[in-house]
Amino acid sequence: MTAILGSIAVVVAFVSAAALAVRGFIAMRNGAIDVGSALKWPVYGVVGGALAAMSILEIAILRDDFSIEYIANNSATTTPTIFKVATGWAALEGSIVLWGLVLAIFVYTVHRQVSRAEGSDQLGAGALAVLGVITFFFFGLMLPGMSFWIFGVSNPFRVCVELATVGCFEASNLPWVESVTAFEGRGPNPLLQNHILMAVHPPMLYFGYVGMSVPYAFAMSALMLGMSGTAWLQRTRAWTLIAWGFLTLGIVLGGWWSYEVLGWGGYWAWDPVENASFLPWLIATAFLHSAVVQQRRGMLQAWNYVLVISTFALTILGTFLTRSGVIVSVHSFTQSPIGPALLWFLMAVLVVSFVLFATKIHLVASSPRLDSLVSREGVFLLNNLLLTVFAIVVLVGTLYPMFLEAFGGSEVGVGRPFFDRMAIPLSFALLLATGIGPVTPYRSAKGSVIWERVRTPARIALAAAALAVVLSYRNTYLLLGILTATFLMLVILRNLYYAARKTADQRKIAVPAAALHVMRSDTGYWGGQISHFGVALLALGMALSSNLAVEAEITLTPGDTDTVAGYDITYLNQFSRQEPHRFVTGAAIEVSRDGRVVSRQEPRLNDYSTSTQTVATPAVYESVRGDLYLSLRSINSQAVVLGVWWFPFIWLVWVGGLLAGLAVLWSRLVRKPARDKVPVPRAVGDER
Amino acid sequence: MNVRARQIIGWVVTAALAGIVVVGMIMGDTRPEDRVASIGAAIKCPVCQGEAIVDSPSETAVAMLEILEEKVAAGETDQQIYTYFRGRFGDGIILDPPFEPQTLLLWLLPLAAVAGGIWMILSRRRRPDLVSGEAA
């Protein structure tokens, strides 16, 4: 029953997506059609089908319906409810269902915007048509009853026809065949049922990833229509900003999850899955900035198309990398048919997009030249250069070992040493440019004007770094981190203070109220500045926590105490308990400082009934000064071996990262103050 | 004159602060170099997806890290340690790619991107003679 209902939902969404594409293209060509009502039913079909597919899968998981292969192999009766819900997207087929649902939500939102437009919104119709094609592909992957080319290679509702000892051994694509039901399922991957963030991080990331389809659709539509001007760009940038906010939050929450769960004390390892999420982020960030140059100065029109197309292509590449098994080995990716299907789609996207780009770009792009390199445009170009080079480094480093292996070369590993060597200098350069850019005037700027605006922040930042030297912290990366991050924060605050003081004088109000008024009067600019401030906090947190970290491995018998980074760590006793889905062994640890007990912690080892792998859960004592991170290495009746880390001010990384992403809300939600006669000065950098 | 004096003091203070920071960087870190961490970040965990042994909690990675700690304690050089792990797990185990014909593109592509980007930006600049030409 589940299989049949689920299959119907998938087919409804699939057919509706085809209809959306066809009718969308017709509406784009014919300016006389009312787009909103012409595309209403296909849109409802896509949304209804996608919602139904996800709901049916979730309900079946919650009801432990092990006649479905996906559920028998990825859930278990003992799985806690919250992780049952997360199982809906934690494995391959479910993740494609979530992809389809998020895509449908974006289709619905774009359609609402298009319906409200006055007259015939041909640009919106074309965008909906392109979204229809993308939706067609993703629901094609989920189709029942077949498995060839791209169709039906990731069917979430396959019915189990032969049982394994636990879970399902063989399944059928035909929803109506007689199914067998496993007594118990295999349960989710132990690592994925350990922390609540696992239920939040993937959907965030998907809203970011899938959201990049919308700007791509608008860009394609504008190219097909040969539409010049900035109308497409304004709409595209607004959609990119929303997707970018989700993507930022998704990446930060992913790092946080990794830190809280994996037990190695870090949050970013430059592994291919992380890189896959970071690549579209870098290029989308470049676009958010270069789009401003086009809006303000009419430059970079062709370049902006390249960025939007690349962002979308990188999301598909990322999905291919994470979902095809190509990371484990180039030669394993054909084992799952979704790999070739995604690769095929990626190639089609690249070929179609760049052929369209090459044939139409003369219609839409003109290229006014740069007046001077020393100008806001110049810094924006520098920003784009740095971000693009950054992306190329990450892309080449991620793909190079795979290419070598695929073409029979020797094995080469590319990891943290390579990425750090490239990324750290690029990041410092980006931070400096982020500080200087927003206070640099457009067209042509005088060095003395810029210096006047950054002089005080530069001096205070230098003083902060000099103080660190005097206190005998002399690590180069630490000093550069303190220097660039405090500089960036102070430039933003100075900028706000001067604008606020001017407004306070004109309107006879207090400076704090004036600051709020200034920030509300240009939400786009100040949303960006809040985001920059978040990036600075994140950079400062990274510099402090990684360069001042203390690491130790200690062995304790019950009652013993050892000291790490000024904290006395006492091993009280061993404990163990049986939970429904796992057996937990842990150490009760008392943390004290200056003779005063500050915390009780319980680092644990978990053995899941459904897996042979033992999974450690670290315990983290968090304080304003930093985190004491305890990871259980081994435990027996005599002694416990603990990995202990001290990470000063690591909370700045999470707070800064979340602030950078949430800043989008300021741009999108905060309303401008009511107009009145006194003009509000724009941000200092804005006047010409 | 007063303004000028303040400017000069400002510059002197700025230069002095910058001097302290630069000297601090040149003097280098006061903390002893953590060789296990730096070498361990360059050795891949063979059972993980592209993670180094210092970044993975898996049993294999922990066991390899213990071997690494012993070798560092025994005073082996970086090169000796890399050679040992290469011999046991293959060339792909080292995450710090060497500069050799096979990896030429890995190092050159980012450089080419920098060069190409700078060339594109410079070629978009308004040429000085054109500026005066338009102004006339």
Short mmCIF file of N, CA, C and O in Angstrom, two decimals, chain A residues 380-423:
data_model
loop_
_atom_site.label_atom_id
_atom_site.label_comp_id
_atom_site.label_asym_id
_atom_site.label_seq_id
_atom_site.Cartn_x
_atom_site.Cartn_y
_atom_site.Cartn_z
N PHE A 380 35.60 45.15 -5.47
CA PHE A 380 34.68 44.06 -5.80
C PHE A 380 35.34 43.07 -6.77
O PHE A 380 35.16 41.86 -6.67
N LEU A 381 36.09 43.61 -7.75
CA LEU A 381 36.78 42.73 -8.69
C LEU A 381 37.82 41.89 -7.96
O LEU A 381 37.97 40.69 -8.22
N LEU A 382 38.53 42.51 -7.02
CA LEU A 382 39.51 41.78 -6.22
C LEU A 382 38.82 40.67 -5.44
O LEU A 382 39.29 39.52 -5.40
N ASN A 383 37.67 41.02 -4.83
CA ASN A 383 36.88 40.03 -4.09
C ASN A 383 36.52 38.86 -5.00
O ASN A 383 36.68 37.70 -4.63
N ASN A 384 36.06 39.17 -6.23
CA ASN A 384 35.68 38.10 -7.15
C ASN A 384 36.88 37.27 -7.56
O ASN A 384 36.78 36.04 -7.69
N LEU A 385 38.02 37.93 -7.75
CA LEU A 385 39.23 37.19 -8.11
C LEU A 385 39.61 36.23 -7.00
O LEU A 385 39.85 35.04 -7.24
N LEU A 386 39.62 36.74 -5.75
CA LEU A 386 40.03 35.91 -4.63
C LEU A 386 39.07 34.73 -4.43
O LEU A 386 39.48 33.59 -4.24
N LEU A 387 37.75 35.02 -4.48
CA LEU A 387 36.78 33.95 -4.26
C LEU A 387 36.82 32.91 -5.37
O LEU A 387 36.70 31.71 -5.14
N THR A 388 37.01 33.37 -6.61
CA THR A 388 37.06 32.43 -7.73
C THR A 388 38.31 31.56 -7.64
O THR A 388 38.25 30.34 -7.85
N VAL A 389 39.46 32.19 -7.32
CA VAL A 389 40.69 31.41 -7.18
C VAL A 389 40.53 30.40 -6.03
O VAL A 389 40.93 29.24 -6.14
N PHE A 390 39.92 30.85 -4.94
CA PHE A 390 39.65 29.98 -3.79
C PHE A 390 38.85 28.76 -4.27
O PHE A 390 39.20 27.60 -4.00
N ALA A 391 37.79 29.02 -5.03
CA ALA A 391 36.95 27.92 -5.52
C ALA A 391 37.74 26.99 -6.43
O ALA A 391 37.59 25.77 -6.37
N ILE A 392 38.59 27.57 -7.27
CA ILE A 392 39.37 26.73 -8.19
C ILE A 392 40.34 25.85 -7.40
O ILE A 392 40.51 24.67 -7.70
N VAL A 393 40.96 26.42 -6.36
CA VAL A 393 41.85 25.62 -5.51
C VAL A 393 41.09 24.43 -4.91
O VAL A 393 41.54 23.28 -4.97
N VAL A 394 39.90 24.72 -4.34
CA VAL A 394 39.14 23.66 -3.69
C VAL A 394 38.68 22.63 -4.73
O VAL A 394 38.76 21.41 -4.51
N LEU A 395 38.23 23.12 -5.88
CA LEU A 395 37.74 22.22 -6.93
C LEU A 395 38.86 21.31 -7.44
O LEU A 395 38.71 20.09 -7.53
N VAL A 396 39.99 21.92 -7.78
CA VAL A 396 41.12 21.15 -8.32
C VAL A 396 41.61 20.16 -7.27
O VAL A 396 41.84 18.98 -7.56
N GLY A 397 41.75 20.64 -6.02
CA GLY A 397 42.24 19.75 -4.96
C GLY A 397 41.31 18.58 -4.70
O GLY A 397 41.75 17.48 -4.37
N THR A 398 40.00 18.81 -4.85
CA THR A 398 39.03 17.74 -4.59
C THR A 398 39.00 16.73 -5.74
O THR A 398 38.92 15.53 -5.52
N LEU A 399 39.06 17.24 -6.97
CA LEU A 399 38.87 16.37 -8.13
C LEU A 399 40.16 15.71 -8.61
O LEU A 399 40.13 14.66 -9.25
N TYR A 400 41.31 16.33 -8.30
CA TYR A 400 42.57 15.88 -8.90
C TYR A 400 42.86 14.40 -8.62
O TYR A 400 43.17 13.65 -9.55
N PRO A 401 42.77 13.95 -7.34
CA PRO A 401 43.05 12.54 -7.09
C PRO A 401 42.12 11.61 -7.87
O PRO A 401 42.53 10.57 -8.35
N MET A 402 40.85 12.05 -8.02
CA MET A 402 39.88 11.20 -8.74
C MET A 402 40.24 11.11 -10.22
O MET A 402 40.20 10.04 -10.82
N PHE A 403 40.62 12.25 -10.81
CA PHE A 403 40.99 12.24 -12.22
C PHE A 403 42.21 11.36 -12.45
O PHE A 403 42.26 10.56 -13.38
N LEU A 404 43.22 11.52 -11.58
CA LEU A 404 44.43 10.72 -11.73
C LEU A 404 44.10 9.24 -11.67
O LEU A 404 44.56 8.45 -12.48
N GLU A 405 43.26 8.89 -10.69
CA GLU A 405 42.91 7.48 -10.53
C GLU A 405 42.12 6.99 -11.75
O GLU A 405 42.37 5.91 -12.27
N ALA A 406 41.19 7.83 -12.22
CA ALA A 406 40.36 7.43 -13.35
C ALA A 406 41.19 7.21 -14.61
O ALA A 406 40.89 6.34 -15.42
N PHE A 407 42.22 8.04 -14.80
CA PHE A 407 43.02 7.92 -16.01
C PHE A 407 44.29 7.11 -15.78
O PHE A 407 45.26 7.23 -16.50
N GLY A 408 44.26 6.29 -14.73
CA GLY A 408 45.33 5.31 -14.54
C GLY A 408 46.63 5.86 -14.02
O GLY A 408 47.65 5.18 -14.08
N GLY A 409 46.63 7.09 -13.51
CA GLY A 409 47.85 7.62 -12.93
C GLY A 409 48.10 7.02 -11.56
O GLY A 409 47.30 6.23 -11.06
N SER A 410 49.20 7.41 -10.94
CA SER A 410 49.49 6.87 -9.62
C SER A 410 48.59 7.56 -8.60
O SER A 410 47.96 8.57 -8.89
N GLU A 411 48.53 7.00 -7.42
CA GLU A 411 47.68 7.57 -6.39
C GLU A 411 48.31 8.84 -5.83
O GLU A 411 49.50 8.87 -5.52
N VAL A 412 47.50 9.87 -5.71
CA VAL A 412 47.97 11.08 -5.05
C VAL A 412 46.90 11.50 -4.06
O VAL A 412 45.72 11.52 -4.39
N GLY A 413 47.29 11.77 -2.83
CA GLY A 413 46.35 12.26 -1.85
C GLY A 413 46.44 13.78 -1.76
O GLY A 413 47.53 14.34 -1.80
N VAL A 414 45.28 14.43 -1.68
CA VAL A 414 45.29 15.88 -1.51
C VAL A 414 44.43 16.17 -0.29
O VAL A 414 43.25 15.85 -0.28
N GLY A 415 45.01 16.78 0.73
CA GLY A 415 44.25 17.01 1.95
C GLY A 415 44.60 18.31 2.62
O GLY A 415 45.03 19.27 1.97
N ARG A 416 44.41 18.33 3.93
CA ARG A 416 44.51 19.56 4.71
C ARG A 416 45.80 20.35 4.45
O ARG A 416 45.73 21.58 4.29
N PRO A 417 46.99 19.73 4.40
CA PRO A 417 48.19 20.55 4.19
C PRO A 417 48.11 21.37 2.90
O PRO A 417 48.45 22.55 2.89
N PHE A 418 47.63 20.73 1.82
CA PHE A 418 47.50 21.44 0.54
C PHE A 418 46.47 22.57 0.66
O PHE A 418 46.75 23.72 0.31
N PHE A 419 45.28 22.24 1.16
CA PHE A 419 44.21 23.25 1.21
C PHE A 419 44.58 24.40 2.14
O PHE A 419 44.34 25.57 1.82
N ASP A 420 45.16 24.06 3.31
CA ASP A 420 45.53 25.12 4.25
C ASP A 420 46.54 26.07 3.63
O ASP A 420 46.42 27.30 3.76
N ARG A 421 47.52 25.50 2.96
CA ARG A 421 48.58 26.34 2.38
C ARG A 421 48.00 27.36 1.41
O ARG A 421 48.45 28.49 1.32
N MET A 422 46.97 26.94 0.67
CA MET A 422 46.35 27.83 -0.31
C MET A 422 45.29 28.72 0.34
O MET A 422 45.18 29.91 0.04
N ALA A 423 44.47 28.13 1.21
CA ALA A 423 43.27 28.82 1.67
C ALA A 423 43.58 29.89 2.71
O ALA A 423 42.90 30.92 2.75
#
